[in-house]
Amino acid sequence: MVLMADSALKTKTTRSLFWSFVDKFGQQILNFASMLVLMNIVAPEAYGLIGSLAVFTAFSTILIDSGFGRALLNRKEISATDYSSVFYFNAGLSVFLYLILFFLAPFIAGLFNAPALVPVSRVIFLALVFNAAGSIHYTILTKKANFREITKINMWALLIADIVAIAMGLMGHGVWALVAQMVLFAFFRTMLLWFSTSWKPITEFSLPRLKSFFGFSYKLMLCSMISTTVNNIYPSLIAVFYPMNHVAFFNQAKKYQEIPFLTLSNTFRSVAMLILSEINDQTERLKRVVRKLVKTIAFLSFPVGLMMILVAEPLFYLFFQEKWLASVPYFQVLTLAGMLLPFTFIFNELFIAKERSAFFLGLEVVKGGVLILLIVLLFPKGIMGLAASWVVYMVITLILSIIFSGKVIHYSLSEFVKDTFPYLFMAVISAAVSCFSTRYVTNNLLFVLVNPVLIALLYIALCKLFKLEMTKEIDEWFASRKKSEKIPNNTKKK
């Protein structure tokens, strides 16, 4: 029975991972394509304006959700009243916060000494209301593991928003092209979510039902607020002390290095929050699943990160021209931190799945304290000092997450090193050989094309040579796919 359960879980995980990856990767590809065009026609200062508002948008989103979305996912029995109560709470709070932010717009603009932020912020914050209106529909699709439908919705909404943004950029609308991209994505995504699910709110609101979620959800909300502060403190600090183009250089470097790692993180996070919640009372199975996820992330994250560092300068020169080359050093340093990001997401999901929200909150408080100390120590070193502090922070964060996870599933730091180091070592060797082999290549396009291919081939060859677990998993997956494809054909012949 255990083997059958593990097999079913593996099938569900694989299917969910596939569609979740298609969703996240597809979004990143569309984002990359649109930014490729927009960054060449929109000034860096426009990106600086948008980046300075990120912290307000992020905090408002957390307050609107209040952790209820994740609480709904974690609870096995959900009634129509539960869904409707959370929906009305989210929608009402989103309108209330929008009105507050609308009237605070002049203050926000004064904080960053950017009068243009007044009309820009008032339009951008509309996305909060649109997102709140579709939050329950998204939760329902996620709870059903219907990542295929979510993928289609996100792709269509993003495609429409990107086309409009590029058209506006080409017409010379500058920052408003970026504003339209954000607001239209939220609007069309919510509209498509409503069309794709049969759920509609009933005329019933239950405060006691809402309170039944709050003991779990408010701790998640506090965790998210700390995490959001951490993730947005750098752009805000830079915006206060440096010109807007410096904000743009740092923000775009951070955004681009996050593309592969957030794709990995969100892919595995979407699946982990379902799978880990399903087996949250089985410690041994939890540990096996977590270790498998850790190895898979290591297999993908390390070679991709080192490849990005290697091709960073010619890549920026080719795609974004000389005006964005100041982003390259930040991009390379931040990529070192990015490689560790997906691991921390998995451990966060583990703590939530085990309903250790107080445990999770304590960890976030410790991490926040560590970051403040690092900023105090390294902020005098300038923006590059801040970038370096983020790398140190991510290393400390990962170590703390592993130590805390040991108290939940008995997963030790030495086991983590054993699970990940072989993949890191193979990635370093592959990148070093590739770098040495292409040291005389002066053509930027050729350098960008050759290095990823060379690193990938060397890396896979080394992993196969030393028989690392993930290459065996991939071989088994392809073998099972071939076997399943042959079965219908054989049946037909009979």
Short mmCIF file of C-alpha atoms in Angstrom, two decimals:
data_model
loop_
_atom_site.label_atom_id
_atom_site.label_comp_id
_atom_site.label_asym_id
_atom_site.label_seq_id
_atom_site.Cartn_x
_atom_site.Cartn_y
_atom_site.Cartn_z
CA MET A 1 0.00 0.00 0.00
CA VAL A 2 2.85 2.38 0.82
CA LEU A 3 4.47 1.65 -2.56
CA MET A 4 1.18 2.28 -4.35
CA ALA A 5 0.68 5.51 -2.44
CA ASP A 6 4.23 6.63 -3.25
CA SER A 7 3.68 5.77 -6.92
CA ALA A 8 0.42 7.76 -7.05
CA LEU A 9 2.09 10.65 -5.27
CA LYS A 10 5.01 10.53 -7.72
CA THR A 11 2.62 10.61 -10.71
CA LYS A 12 0.65 13.52 -9.26
CA THR A 13 3.88 15.36 -8.42
CA THR A 14 5.33 14.86 -11.91
CA ARG A 15 2.15 16.03 -13.66
CA SER A 16 1.80 19.04 -11.36
CA LEU A 17 5.48 19.92 -11.73
CA PHE A 18 5.22 19.80 -15.51
CA TRP A 19 2.29 22.21 -15.79
CA SER A 20 3.56 24.44 -13.00
CA PHE A 21 6.91 24.67 -14.78
CA VAL A 22 5.24 25.42 -18.13
CA ASP A 23 3.27 28.20 -16.40
CA LYS A 24 6.20 29.81 -14.61
CA PHE A 25 8.68 29.34 -17.46
CA GLY A 26 6.17 30.61 -20.01
CA GLN A 27 5.52 33.71 -17.92
CA GLN A 28 9.23 34.39 -17.60
CA ILE A 29 9.78 33.95 -21.35
CA LEU A 30 6.97 36.40 -22.15
CA ASN A 31 8.26 38.82 -19.50
CA PHE A 32 11.77 38.54 -20.89
CA ALA A 33 10.59 39.13 -24.46
CA SER A 34 8.53 42.18 -23.50
CA MET A 35 11.30 43.63 -21.33
CA LEU A 36 13.76 43.04 -24.16
CA VAL A 37 11.71 45.44 -26.28
CA LEU A 38 10.65 47.85 -23.54
CA MET A 39 14.10 48.29 -21.99
CA ASN A 40 15.37 49.56 -25.34
CA ILE A 41 12.58 52.11 -25.78
CA VAL A 42 11.77 53.12 -22.18
CA ALA A 43 14.26 55.11 -20.09
CA PRO A 44 15.87 53.54 -16.97
CA GLU A 45 14.26 56.26 -14.83
CA ALA A 46 10.81 54.88 -15.72
CA TYR A 47 11.81 51.48 -14.33
CA GLY A 48 13.10 53.27 -11.25
CA LEU A 49 9.68 54.84 -10.66
CA ILE A 50 7.95 51.45 -10.90
CA GLY A 51 10.56 49.81 -8.66
CA SER A 52 10.10 52.41 -5.93
CA LEU A 53 6.41 51.42 -5.61
CA ALA A 54 7.10 47.69 -5.27
CA VAL A 55 7.19 47.70 -1.48
CA PHE A 56 3.75 49.40 -1.20
CA THR A 57 2.17 46.99 -3.67
CA ALA A 58 3.73 43.96 -1.99
CA PHE A 59 2.64 44.95 1.53
CA SER A 60 -0.89 45.72 0.40
CA THR A 61 -1.14 42.35 -1.34
CA ILE A 62 -0.12 40.57 1.87
CA LEU A 63 -2.63 42.50 3.98
CA ILE A 64 -5.42 41.79 1.50
CA ASP A 65 -4.76 38.05 1.51
CA SER A 66 -3.96 37.97 5.28
CA GLY A 67 -2.73 34.39 4.90
CA PHE A 68 -6.26 33.11 4.18
CA GLY A 69 -5.35 31.82 0.72
CA ARG A 70 -2.78 29.44 2.12
CA ALA A 71 -5.04 28.52 5.05
CA LEU A 72 -7.74 27.46 2.55
CA LEU A 73 -5.21 25.30 0.71
CA ASN A 74 -4.05 23.65 3.92
CA ARG A 75 -7.53 22.79 5.21
CA LYS A 76 -8.98 19.58 3.77
CA GLU A 77 -12.70 20.36 4.35
CA ILE A 78 -13.84 23.72 2.89
CA SER A 79 -17.45 24.93 2.68
CA ALA A 80 -19.08 27.44 0.31
CA THR A 81 -19.40 29.79 3.28
CA ASP A 82 -15.64 29.59 3.91
CA TYR A 83 -14.82 30.57 0.34
CA SER A 84 -17.37 33.39 0.25
CA SER A 85 -16.33 34.81 3.63
CA VAL A 86 -12.68 35.00 2.56
CA PHE A 87 -13.70 36.46 -0.82
CA TYR A 88 -15.72 39.30 0.72
CA PHE A 89 -12.95 40.00 3.24
CA ASN A 90 -10.28 40.16 0.50
CA ALA A 91 -12.39 42.29 -1.84
CA GLY A 92 -13.48 44.73 0.86
CA LEU A 93 -9.99 45.17 2.26
CA SER A 94 -8.53 45.69 -1.23
CA VAL A 95 -10.92 48.60 -1.91
CA PHE A 96 -10.20 50.08 1.54
CA LEU A 97 -6.41 49.89 1.04
CA TYR A 98 -6.67 51.29 -2.48
CA LEU A 99 -8.48 54.37 -1.16
CA ILE A 100 -5.81 54.87 1.52
CA LEU A 101 -2.99 54.55 -1.03
CA PHE A 102 -4.83 56.85 -3.45
CA PHE A 103 -4.80 59.68 -0.90
CA LEU A 104 -1.23 58.84 0.22
CA ALA A 105 0.10 59.16 -3.35
CA PRO A 106 1.48 62.73 -2.87
CA PHE A 107 3.29 61.63 0.30
CA ILE A 108 4.81 58.61 -1.50
CA ALA A 109 5.93 60.86 -4.37
CA GLY A 110 7.50 63.29 -1.88
CA LEU A 111 9.34 60.47 -0.12
CA PHE A 112 11.19 59.62 -3.34
CA ASN A 113 11.27 63.22 -4.62
CA ALA A 114 9.43 62.08 -7.77
CA PRO A 115 6.21 64.06 -8.49
CA ALA A 116 5.43 61.77 -11.44
CA LEU A 117 4.64 59.01 -8.93
CA VAL A 118 1.32 60.63 -7.95
CA PRO A 119 -0.70 59.64 -11.06
CA VAL A 120 1.43 56.54 -11.70
CA SER A 121 0.84 55.07 -8.22
CA ARG A 122 -2.90 55.79 -8.30
CA VAL A 123 -3.28 53.70 -11.44
CA ILE A 124 -0.85 50.91 -10.50
CA PHE A 125 -2.59 50.31 -7.16
CA LEU A 126 -5.79 49.37 -9.06
CA ALA A 127 -4.07 46.01 -9.67
CA LEU A 128 -4.58 45.26 -5.96
CA VAL A 129 -8.37 45.35 -6.36
CA PHE A 130 -8.31 43.25 -9.54
CA ASN A 131 -6.05 40.60 -7.98
CA ALA A 132 -8.21 40.35 -4.86
CA ALA A 133 -11.29 39.71 -6.99
CA GLY A 134 -9.71 36.57 -8.47
CA SER A 135 -7.87 35.19 -5.44
CA ILE A 136 -10.48 32.56 -4.47
CA HIS A 137 -10.79 31.29 -8.04
CA TYR A 138 -7.02 30.84 -8.15
CA THR A 139 -7.08 29.01 -4.80
CA ILE A 140 -9.79 26.63 -6.06
CA LEU A 141 -7.83 25.77 -9.22
CA THR A 142 -4.65 25.24 -7.17
CA LYS A 143 -6.47 23.05 -4.64
CA LYS A 144 -7.66 20.87 -7.55
CA ALA A 145 -4.07 20.78 -8.90
CA ASN A 146 -5.43 22.21 -12.16
CA PHE A 147 -2.15 23.86 -13.11
CA ARG A 148 -2.93 23.38 -16.80
CA GLU A 149 -5.86 25.82 -16.59
CA ILE A 150 -3.81 28.25 -14.49
CA THR A 151 -1.08 28.13 -17.14
CA LYS A 152 -3.49 29.02 -19.95
CA ILE A 153 -4.99 31.88 -17.93
CA ASN A 154 -1.63 33.40 -17.03
CA MET A 155 -0.29 33.06 -20.58
CA TRP A 156 -3.27 34.79 -22.21
CA ALA A 157 -3.41 37.59 -19.63
CA LEU A 158 0.32 38.22 -19.88
CA LEU A 159 0.31 38.13 -23.69
CA ILE A 160 -2.46 40.74 -23.90
CA ALA A 161 -0.76 42.98 -21.31
CA ASP A 162 2.63 42.69 -23.04
CA ILE A 163 1.24 43.53 -26.50
CA VAL A 164 -0.48 46.65 -25.16
CA ALA A 165 2.63 47.70 -23.19
CA ILE A 166 4.93 47.31 -26.21
CA ALA A 167 2.50 49.25 -28.41
CA MET A 168 2.37 52.06 -25.84
CA GLY A 169 6.16 52.04 -25.50
CA LEU A 170 6.62 52.35 -29.26
CA MET A 171 4.14 55.24 -29.26
CA GLY A 172 6.33 57.06 -26.72
CA HIS A 173 4.20 56.73 -23.58
CA GLY A 174 7.24 55.82 -21.43
CA VAL A 175 6.42 54.83 -17.86
CA TRP A 176 2.71 54.44 -18.71
CA ALA A 177 3.58 51.45 -20.88
CA LEU A 178 4.93 49.72 -17.75
CA VAL A 179 1.89 50.79 -15.72
CA ALA A 180 -0.49 49.39 -18.33
CA GLN A 181 1.42 46.10 -18.38
CA MET A 182 0.94 45.57 -14.63
CA VAL A 183 -2.69 46.69 -14.39
CA LEU A 184 -3.91 44.92 -17.54
CA PHE A 185 -2.29 41.64 -16.51
CA ALA A 186 -4.14 41.75 -13.16
CA PHE A 187 -7.43 42.69 -14.85
CA PHE A 188 -7.40 40.04 -17.62
CA ARG A 189 -6.06 37.33 -15.30
CA THR A 190 -8.95 37.87 -12.89
CA MET A 191 -11.48 38.02 -15.72
CA LEU A 192 -10.21 34.71 -17.15
CA LEU A 193 -10.19 33.10 -13.69
CA TRP A 194 -13.88 33.95 -13.31
CA PHE A 195 -14.66 32.46 -16.73
CA SER A 196 -12.64 29.30 -16.03
CA THR A 197 -14.22 28.27 -12.73
CA SER A 198 -17.86 27.67 -11.91
CA TRP A 199 -17.51 29.08 -8.39
CA LYS A 200 -19.44 32.24 -7.54
CA PRO A 201 -19.68 33.85 -4.09
CA ILE A 202 -22.88 33.20 -2.18
CA THR A 203 -24.63 35.94 -0.21
CA GLU A 204 -23.28 34.70 3.09
CA PHE A 205 -20.48 36.03 5.29
CA SER A 206 -19.43 34.22 8.48
CA LEU A 207 -17.07 35.98 10.87
CA PRO A 208 -16.69 32.83 13.06
CA ARG A 209 -15.61 30.84 9.97
CA LEU A 210 -13.13 33.56 9.09
CA LYS A 211 -11.77 33.53 12.65
CA SER A 212 -11.29 29.75 12.46
CA PHE A 213 -8.59 30.36 9.83
CA PHE A 214 -7.01 33.32 11.57
CA GLY A 215 -4.97 31.44 14.19
CA PHE A 216 -2.97 29.89 11.35
CA SER A 217 -3.22 32.66 8.75
CA TYR A 218 -2.10 35.68 10.78
CA LYS A 219 1.30 34.10 11.47
CA LEU A 220 1.72 33.45 7.75
CA MET A 221 0.76 37.06 7.09
CA LEU A 222 3.43 38.29 9.52
CA CYS A 223 5.97 35.97 7.87
CA SER A 224 5.06 37.35 4.46
CA MET A 225 5.38 40.93 5.72
CA ILE A 226 8.87 40.27 7.05
CA SER A 227 9.84 38.45 3.85
CA THR A 228 8.45 41.28 1.71
CA THR A 229 10.36 43.87 3.73
CA VAL A 230 13.51 41.84 3.15
CA ASN A 231 12.89 41.49 -0.60
CA ASN A 232 12.00 45.15 -1.17
CA ILE A 233 14.27 46.96 1.27
CA TYR A 234 17.12 47.26 -1.23
CA PRO A 235 15.24 49.14 -3.99
CA SER A 236 13.69 51.41 -1.35
CA LEU A 237 17.05 52.21 0.26
CA ILE A 238 18.66 52.87 -3.11
CA ALA A 239 15.71 55.05 -4.19
CA VAL A 240 16.10 57.24 -1.09
CA PHE A 241 19.90 57.69 -1.29
CA TYR A 242 20.69 57.36 -5.01
CA PRO A 243 19.31 58.69 -8.35
CA MET A 244 16.44 56.78 -10.00
CA ASN A 245 18.69 55.32 -12.71
CA HIS A 246 20.70 53.53 -9.98
CA VAL A 247 17.45 52.02 -8.69
CA ALA A 248 16.73 50.84 -12.23
CA PHE A 249 20.19 49.27 -12.71
CA PHE A 250 19.92 47.32 -9.45
CA ASN A 251 16.25 46.40 -9.93
CA GLN A 252 16.70 45.13 -13.47
CA ALA A 253 19.81 43.14 -12.48
CA LYS A 254 17.83 41.55 -9.65
CA LYS A 255 14.80 40.95 -11.87
CA TYR A 256 16.78 39.25 -14.64
CA GLN A 257 18.87 37.04 -12.39
CA GLU A 258 15.64 35.95 -10.69
CA ILE A 259 14.05 34.71 -13.95
CA PRO A 260 15.35 31.11 -13.81
CA PHE A 261 15.43 30.88 -10.02
CA LEU A 262 11.93 32.23 -9.43
CA THR A 263 10.72 29.93 -12.19
CA LEU A 264 12.25 27.00 -10.30
CA SER A 265 11.13 28.32 -6.91
CA ASN A 266 7.52 28.96 -7.86
CA THR A 267 7.28 25.72 -9.84
CA PHE A 268 8.41 23.60 -6.92
CA ARG A 269 6.58 25.76 -4.39
CA SER A 270 3.22 25.34 -6.17
CA VAL A 271 3.62 21.58 -6.15
CA ALA A 272 5.24 21.32 -2.71
CA MET A 273 2.40 23.15 -0.97
CA LEU A 274 -0.02 20.52 -2.30
CA ILE A 275 2.10 17.39 -1.92
CA LEU A 276 3.64 18.23 1.47
CA SER A 277 0.24 19.21 2.91
CA GLU A 278 -1.16 15.87 1.72
CA ILE A 279 1.45 13.84 3.65
CA ASN A 280 2.10 16.28 6.51
CA ASP A 281 1.46 13.59 9.15
CA GLN A 282 4.05 11.15 7.71
CA THR A 283 7.50 12.36 8.74
CA GLU A 284 9.56 9.75 6.87
CA ARG A 285 7.69 10.31 3.60
CA LEU A 286 8.01 14.06 4.08
CA LYS A 287 11.75 13.72 4.46
CA ARG A 288 12.03 11.56 1.33
CA VAL A 289 10.00 14.04 -0.72
CA VAL A 290 11.97 17.04 0.58
CA ARG A 291 15.30 15.36 -0.19
CA LYS A 292 14.10 14.53 -3.70
CA LEU A 293 13.04 18.14 -4.24
CA VAL A 294 16.38 19.41 -2.90
CA LYS A 295 18.35 17.16 -5.27
CA THR A 296 16.20 18.19 -8.24
CA ILE A 297 16.73 21.87 -7.47
CA ALA A 298 20.49 21.37 -7.05
CA PHE A 299 20.63 19.52 -10.38
CA LEU A 300 19.02 22.49 -12.17
CA SER A 301 19.98 25.58 -10.17
CA PHE A 302 23.78 25.32 -9.97
CA PRO A 303 24.66 24.89 -13.67
CA VAL A 304 22.12 27.54 -14.73
CA GLY A 305 23.48 30.05 -12.20
CA LEU A 306 27.13 29.58 -13.15
CA MET A 307 26.25 29.80 -16.85
CA MET A 308 24.44 33.11 -16.21
CA ILE A 309 27.46 34.58 -14.42
CA LEU A 310 29.73 33.53 -17.28
CA VAL A 311 27.67 35.06 -20.12
CA ALA A 312 26.32 38.11 -18.22
CA GLU A 313 28.27 40.93 -19.86
CA PRO A 314 27.94 39.89 -23.53
CA LEU A 315 24.29 38.98 -22.86
CA PHE A 316 23.44 42.45 -21.53
CA TYR A 317 25.40 44.09 -24.34
CA LEU A 318 23.53 42.09 -26.99
CA PHE A 319 20.04 42.51 -25.58
CA PHE A 320 19.99 45.83 -23.74
CA GLN A 321 22.84 47.87 -25.26
CA GLU A 322 25.45 49.90 -23.42
CA LYS A 323 23.03 51.98 -21.34
CA TRP A 324 22.27 48.91 -19.15
CA LEU A 325 25.84 47.56 -18.77
CA ALA A 326 26.04 49.12 -15.28
CA SER A 327 23.64 46.34 -14.18
CA VAL A 328 26.12 43.55 -15.01
CA PRO A 329 28.22 43.52 -11.78
CA TYR A 330 25.04 43.51 -9.66
CA PHE A 331 23.58 40.76 -11.85
CA GLN A 332 26.63 38.51 -11.37
CA VAL A 333 26.81 38.96 -7.59
CA LEU A 334 23.06 38.55 -7.08
CA THR A 335 23.07 35.36 -9.18
CA LEU A 336 25.20 33.70 -6.47
CA ALA A 337 22.33 34.34 -4.06
CA GLY A 338 19.71 33.37 -6.62
CA MET A 339 21.06 29.83 -6.88
CA LEU A 340 20.08 29.27 -3.23
CA LEU A 341 16.61 30.82 -3.44
CA PRO A 342 14.64 27.71 -4.56
CA PHE A 343 15.95 25.69 -1.61
CA THR A 344 14.61 28.21 0.92
CA PHE A 345 11.17 28.13 -0.75
CA ILE A 346 10.95 24.37 -0.23
CA PHE A 347 11.83 24.59 3.46
CA ASN A 348 9.27 27.38 3.93
CA GLU A 349 6.59 25.16 2.39
CA LEU A 350 7.65 22.32 4.71
CA PHE A 351 7.09 24.47 7.81
CA ILE A 352 3.68 25.59 6.53
CA ALA A 353 2.64 22.05 5.56
CA LYS A 354 3.47 20.85 9.08
CA GLU A 355 1.39 23.80 10.37
CA ARG A 356 4.39 25.15 12.23
CA SER A 357 3.41 28.75 11.48
CA ALA A 358 4.83 29.97 14.82
CA PHE A 359 8.04 28.12 14.00
CA PHE A 360 8.11 29.74 10.56
CA LEU A 361 7.45 33.19 12.04
CA GLY A 362 10.35 32.79 14.48
CA LEU A 363 12.67 31.89 11.61
CA GLU A 364 11.57 34.95 9.61
CA VAL A 365 12.20 37.23 12.60
CA VAL A 366 15.73 35.83 13.02
CA LYS A 367 16.39 36.22 9.28
CA GLY A 368 15.13 39.81 9.37
CA GLY A 369 17.50 40.61 12.22
CA VAL A 370 20.41 39.09 10.30
CA LEU A 371 19.61 41.21 7.24
CA ILE A 372 19.41 44.45 9.21
CA LEU A 373 22.83 43.72 10.73
CA LEU A 374 24.31 42.98 7.28
CA ILE A 375 22.87 46.18 5.82
CA VAL A 376 24.29 48.27 8.67
CA LEU A 377 27.71 46.69 8.11
CA LEU A 378 27.79 46.81 4.29
CA PHE A 379 25.62 49.79 3.27
CA PRO A 380 28.61 52.18 3.60
CA LYS A 381 30.28 50.13 0.83
CA GLY A 382 27.70 51.35 -1.69
CA ILE A 383 25.28 49.45 -3.90
CA MET A 384 27.78 46.66 -4.54
CA GLY A 385 28.09 46.27 -0.77
CA LEU A 386 24.31 45.82 -0.60
CA ALA A 387 24.48 43.19 -3.34
CA ALA A 388 27.19 41.33 -1.42
CA SER A 389 25.11 41.52 1.78
CA TRP A 390 22.26 39.77 -0.07
CA VAL A 391 24.55 36.85 -0.94
CA VAL A 392 25.69 36.50 2.67
CA TYR A 393 22.07 36.79 3.82
CA MET A 394 20.94 33.99 1.49
CA VAL A 395 23.71 31.67 2.72
CA ILE A 396 22.80 32.31 6.37
CA THR A 397 19.08 31.97 5.55
CA LEU A 398 19.60 28.58 3.93
CA ILE A 399 21.68 27.29 6.84
CA LEU A 400 19.05 28.45 9.35
CA SER A 401 16.26 26.85 7.28
CA ILE A 402 18.08 23.51 7.23
CA ILE A 403 18.76 23.64 10.97
CA PHE A 404 15.10 24.45 11.70
CA SER A 405 13.91 21.71 9.30
CA GLY A 406 15.97 19.24 11.31
CA LYS A 407 13.55 19.78 14.19
CA VAL A 408 10.61 18.93 11.90
CA ILE A 409 11.81 16.03 9.69
CA HIS A 410 15.27 15.29 11.15
CA TYR A 411 17.06 16.55 8.02
CA SER A 412 20.60 17.59 8.92
CA LEU A 413 23.02 20.08 7.38
CA SER A 414 25.41 17.24 6.53
CA GLU A 415 22.61 15.44 4.65
CA PHE A 416 21.88 18.62 2.70
CA VAL A 417 25.55 18.94 1.72
CA LYS A 418 25.60 15.27 0.72
CA ASP A 419 22.48 15.80 -1.43
CA THR A 420 23.67 18.98 -3.19
CA PHE A 421 27.48 19.13 -3.28
CA PRO A 422 27.97 16.59 -6.12
CA TYR A 423 25.80 18.74 -8.42
CA LEU A 424 27.57 21.95 -7.38
CA PHE A 425 30.98 20.34 -7.99
CA MET A 426 29.98 19.07 -11.46
CA ALA A 427 28.55 22.51 -12.32
CA VAL A 428 31.76 24.30 -11.26
CA ILE A 429 33.92 21.90 -13.29
CA SER A 430 31.66 22.30 -16.35
CA ALA A 431 31.64 26.12 -16.12
CA ALA A 432 35.42 26.26 -15.59
CA VAL A 433 36.11 24.05 -18.63
CA SER A 434 33.66 26.06 -20.74
CA CYS A 435 35.20 29.36 -19.65
CA PHE A 436 38.72 28.11 -20.46
CA SER A 437 37.62 26.70 -23.84
CA THR A 438 35.97 29.95 -24.97
CA ARG A 439 38.51 32.42 -23.57
CA TYR A 440 39.55 33.56 -27.06
CA VAL A 441 36.00 33.96 -28.40
CA THR A 442 35.50 37.70 -28.95
CA ASN A 443 32.15 37.64 -30.75
CA ASN A 444 29.44 38.31 -28.15
CA LEU A 445 26.72 36.34 -29.91
CA LEU A 446 28.95 33.31 -30.41
CA PHE A 447 30.09 33.46 -26.76
CA VAL A 448 26.48 33.58 -25.50
CA LEU A 449 25.42 30.70 -27.76
CA VAL A 450 28.40 28.37 -27.22
CA ASN A 451 28.84 28.56 -23.43
CA PRO A 452 25.37 27.39 -22.32
CA VAL A 453 25.48 24.47 -24.76
CA LEU A 454 29.00 23.50 -23.71
CA ILE A 455 28.20 23.75 -19.99
CA ALA A 456 25.01 21.69 -20.41
CA LEU A 457 26.76 18.92 -22.37
CA LEU A 458 29.70 18.72 -19.97
CA TYR A 459 27.44 18.83 -16.91
CA ILE A 460 25.11 16.05 -18.09
CA ALA A 461 28.08 13.93 -19.18
CA LEU A 462 29.76 14.30 -15.77
CA CYS A 463 26.53 13.55 -13.89
CA LYS A 464 26.04 10.41 -15.98
CA LEU A 465 29.69 9.39 -15.60
CA PHE A 466 29.49 9.57 -11.81
CA LYS A 467 25.96 8.08 -11.81
CA LEU A 468 24.32 10.87 -9.86
CA GLU A 469 20.76 10.19 -8.76
CA MET A 470 18.97 12.82 -10.85
CA THR A 471 20.33 11.50 -14.15
CA LYS A 472 19.05 8.05 -13.17
CA GLU A 473 15.64 9.59 -12.43
CA ILE A 474 15.56 11.27 -15.84
CA ASP A 475 16.53 8.03 -17.61
CA GLU A 476 13.80 6.15 -15.71
CA TRP A 477 11.23 8.81 -16.60
CA PHE A 478 12.03 8.61 -20.32
CA ALA A 479 11.97 4.80 -20.15
CA SER A 480 8.55 4.82 -18.48
CA ARG A 481 7.25 7.29 -21.09
CA LYS A 482 8.40 5.03 -23.94
CA LYS A 483 6.85 2.02 -22.23
CA SER A 484 3.50 3.79 -21.76
CA GLU A 485 3.51 4.87 -25.42
CA LYS A 486 4.06 1.28 -26.60
CA ILE A 487 1.17 -0.20 -24.59
CA PRO A 488 -1.68 1.27 -26.72
CA ASN A 489 0.07 0.20 -29.93
CA ASN A 490 0.48 -3.37 -28.70
CA THR A 491 -3.15 -3.43 -27.62
CA LYS A 492 -4.25 -2.33 -31.08
CA LYS A 493 -2.23 -5.10 -32.75
CA LYS A 494 -3.90 -7.70 -30.58
#
